[in-house]
PDB file of C-alpha atoms in Angstrom:
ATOM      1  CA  UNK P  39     -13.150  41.887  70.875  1.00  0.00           C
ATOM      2  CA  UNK P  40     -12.477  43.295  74.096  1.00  0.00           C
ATOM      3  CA  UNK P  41      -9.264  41.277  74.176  1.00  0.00           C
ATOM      4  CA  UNK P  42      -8.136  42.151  70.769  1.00  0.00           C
ATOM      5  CA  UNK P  43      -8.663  45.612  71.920  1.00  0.00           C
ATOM      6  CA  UNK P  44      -6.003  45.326  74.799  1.00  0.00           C
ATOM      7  CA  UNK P  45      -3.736  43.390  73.015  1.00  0.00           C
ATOM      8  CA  UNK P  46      -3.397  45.694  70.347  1.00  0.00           C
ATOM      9  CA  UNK P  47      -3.204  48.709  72.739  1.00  0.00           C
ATOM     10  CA  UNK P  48      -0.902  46.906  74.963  1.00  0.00           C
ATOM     11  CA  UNK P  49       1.347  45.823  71.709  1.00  0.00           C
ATOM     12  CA  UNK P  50       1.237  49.886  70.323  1.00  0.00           C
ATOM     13  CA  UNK P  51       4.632  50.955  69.875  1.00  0.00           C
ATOM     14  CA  UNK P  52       3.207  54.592  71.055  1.00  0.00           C
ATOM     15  CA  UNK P  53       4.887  56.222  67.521  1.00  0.00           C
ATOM     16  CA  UNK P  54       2.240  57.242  66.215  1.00  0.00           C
ATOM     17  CA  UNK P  55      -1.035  59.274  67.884  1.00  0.00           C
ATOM     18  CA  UNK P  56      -3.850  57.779  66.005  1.00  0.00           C
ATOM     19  CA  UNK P  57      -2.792  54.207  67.522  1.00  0.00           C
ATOM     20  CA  UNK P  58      -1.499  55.166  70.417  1.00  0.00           C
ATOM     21  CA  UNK P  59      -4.281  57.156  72.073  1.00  0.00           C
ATOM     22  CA  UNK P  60      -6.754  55.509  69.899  1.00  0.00           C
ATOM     23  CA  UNK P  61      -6.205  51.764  70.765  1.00  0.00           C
ATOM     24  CA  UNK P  62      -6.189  52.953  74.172  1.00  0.00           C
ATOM     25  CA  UNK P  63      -9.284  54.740  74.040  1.00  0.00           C
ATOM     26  CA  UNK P  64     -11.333  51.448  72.118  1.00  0.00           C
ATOM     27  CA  UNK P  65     -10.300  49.565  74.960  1.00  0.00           C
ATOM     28  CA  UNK P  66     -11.406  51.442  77.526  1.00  0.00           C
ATOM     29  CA  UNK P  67     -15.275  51.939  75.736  1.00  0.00           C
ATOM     30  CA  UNK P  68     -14.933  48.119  74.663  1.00  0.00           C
ATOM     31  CA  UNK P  69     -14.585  47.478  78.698  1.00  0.00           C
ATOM     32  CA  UNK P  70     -17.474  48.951  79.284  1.00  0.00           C
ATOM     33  CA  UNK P  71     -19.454  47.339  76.743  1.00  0.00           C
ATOM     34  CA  UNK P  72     -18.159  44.319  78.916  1.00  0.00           C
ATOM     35  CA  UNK P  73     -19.906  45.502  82.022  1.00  0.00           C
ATOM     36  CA  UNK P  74     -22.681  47.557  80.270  1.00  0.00           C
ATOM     37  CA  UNK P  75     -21.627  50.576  81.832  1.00  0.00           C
ATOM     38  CA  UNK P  76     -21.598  52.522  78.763  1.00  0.00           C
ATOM     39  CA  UNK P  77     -23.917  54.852  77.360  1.00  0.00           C
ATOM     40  CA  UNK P  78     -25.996  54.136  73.705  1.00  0.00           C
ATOM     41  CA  UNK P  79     -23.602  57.003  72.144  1.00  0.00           C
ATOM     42  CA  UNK P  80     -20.428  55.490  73.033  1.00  0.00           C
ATOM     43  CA  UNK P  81     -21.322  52.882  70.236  1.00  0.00           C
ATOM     44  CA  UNK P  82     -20.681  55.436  67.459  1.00  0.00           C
ATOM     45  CA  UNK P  83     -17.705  57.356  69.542  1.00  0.00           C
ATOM     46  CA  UNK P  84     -16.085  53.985  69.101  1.00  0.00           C
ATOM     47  CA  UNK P  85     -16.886  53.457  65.406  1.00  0.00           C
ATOM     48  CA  UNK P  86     -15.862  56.855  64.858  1.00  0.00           C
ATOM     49  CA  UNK P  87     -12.518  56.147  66.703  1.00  0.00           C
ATOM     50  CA  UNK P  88     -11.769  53.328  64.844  1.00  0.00           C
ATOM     51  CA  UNK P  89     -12.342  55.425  61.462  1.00  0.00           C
ATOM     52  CA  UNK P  90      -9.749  57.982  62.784  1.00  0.00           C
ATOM     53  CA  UNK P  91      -7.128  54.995  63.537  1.00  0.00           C
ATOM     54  CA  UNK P  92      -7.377  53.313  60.240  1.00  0.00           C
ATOM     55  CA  UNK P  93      -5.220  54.344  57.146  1.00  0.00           C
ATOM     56  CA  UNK P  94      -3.921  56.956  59.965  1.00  0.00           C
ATOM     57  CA  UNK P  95      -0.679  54.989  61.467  1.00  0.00           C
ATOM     58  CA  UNK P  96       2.836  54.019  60.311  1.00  0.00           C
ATOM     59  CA  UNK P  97       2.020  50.439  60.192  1.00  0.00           C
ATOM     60  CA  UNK P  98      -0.574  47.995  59.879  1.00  0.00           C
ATOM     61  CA  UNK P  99      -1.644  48.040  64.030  1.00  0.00           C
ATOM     62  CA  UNK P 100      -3.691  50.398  63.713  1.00  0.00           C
ATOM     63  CA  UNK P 101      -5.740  48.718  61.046  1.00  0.00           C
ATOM     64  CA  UNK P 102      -5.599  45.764  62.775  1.00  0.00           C
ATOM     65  CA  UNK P 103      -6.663  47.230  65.616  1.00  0.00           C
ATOM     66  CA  UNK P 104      -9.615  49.074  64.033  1.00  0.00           C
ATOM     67  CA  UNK P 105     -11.124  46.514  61.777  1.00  0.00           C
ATOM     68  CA  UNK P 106     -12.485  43.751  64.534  1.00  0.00           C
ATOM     69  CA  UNK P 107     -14.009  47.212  66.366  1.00  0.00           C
ATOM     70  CA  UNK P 108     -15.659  48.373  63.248  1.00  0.00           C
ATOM     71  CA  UNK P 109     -16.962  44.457  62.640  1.00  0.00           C
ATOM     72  CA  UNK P 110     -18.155  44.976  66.162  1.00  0.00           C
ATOM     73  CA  UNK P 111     -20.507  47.855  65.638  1.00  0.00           C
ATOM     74  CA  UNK P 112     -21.925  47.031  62.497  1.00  0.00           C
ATOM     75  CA  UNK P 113     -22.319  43.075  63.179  1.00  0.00           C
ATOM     76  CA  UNK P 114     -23.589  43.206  66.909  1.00  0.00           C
ATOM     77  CA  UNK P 115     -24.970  46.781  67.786  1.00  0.00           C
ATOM     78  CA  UNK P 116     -28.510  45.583  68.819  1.00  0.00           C
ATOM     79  CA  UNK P 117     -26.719  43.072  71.442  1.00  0.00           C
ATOM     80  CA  UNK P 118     -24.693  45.719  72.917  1.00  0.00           C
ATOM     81  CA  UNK P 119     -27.338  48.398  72.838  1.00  0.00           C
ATOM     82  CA  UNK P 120     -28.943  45.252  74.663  1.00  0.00           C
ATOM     83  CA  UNK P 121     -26.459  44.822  77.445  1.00  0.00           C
ATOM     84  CA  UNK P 122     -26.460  48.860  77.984  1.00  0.00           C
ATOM     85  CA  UNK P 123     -30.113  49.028  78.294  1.00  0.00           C
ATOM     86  CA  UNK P 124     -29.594  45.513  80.875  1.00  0.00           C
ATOM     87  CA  UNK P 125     -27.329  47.304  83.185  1.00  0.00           C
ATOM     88  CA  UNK P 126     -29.043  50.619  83.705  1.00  0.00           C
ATOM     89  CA  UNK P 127     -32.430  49.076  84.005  1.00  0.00           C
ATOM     90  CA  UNK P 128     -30.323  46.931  87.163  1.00  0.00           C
ATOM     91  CA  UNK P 129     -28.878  49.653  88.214  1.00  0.00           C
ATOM     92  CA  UNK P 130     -32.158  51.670  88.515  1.00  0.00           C
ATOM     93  CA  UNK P 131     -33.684  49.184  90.639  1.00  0.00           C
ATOM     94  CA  UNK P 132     -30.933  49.263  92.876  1.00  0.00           C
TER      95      UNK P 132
END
């Protein structure tokens, strides 16, 4: 999803707000769900982002952008609470 994420912000024609800051903004959260550097509230920021983009752009983008995001969160949030929880308890011991 992290992939999707960049593709879609890379591929934003930067018209319209929602998409434009938005697509950016999922990617950067969804790049830190990579690593686990994120934090357990970042999980709803990004749902909440990806409410904001869809229905809110010029063309379908945003939607698209949104929808694997939102699948995301409500499919998989125990694994990436998971991988959160993984990297601070490493990063504590270091």
């Amino acid at each position: 999803i992290s992939r999707l994420s960049y593709f879609y912000k890379h591929e934003s024609c930067g018209q319209c707000t929602p998409c434009r800051e938005g697509a950016d903004w999922m990617y950067q959260i969804m790049e830190r769900f990579v690593k686990g550097d994120a934090n357990v509230g970042e999980i709803e920021m990004l749902d909440q982002i990806s409410r904001q983009i869809e229905g809110h752009t010029i063309c379908a983008l945003g939607d698209a952008a949104a929808w694997p995001v939102q699948g995301l969160v409500r499919h998989f949030r125990p694994e990436i609470e998971a991988r959160i929880a993984e990297y601070h308890a490493k990063k504590a011991v270091q």
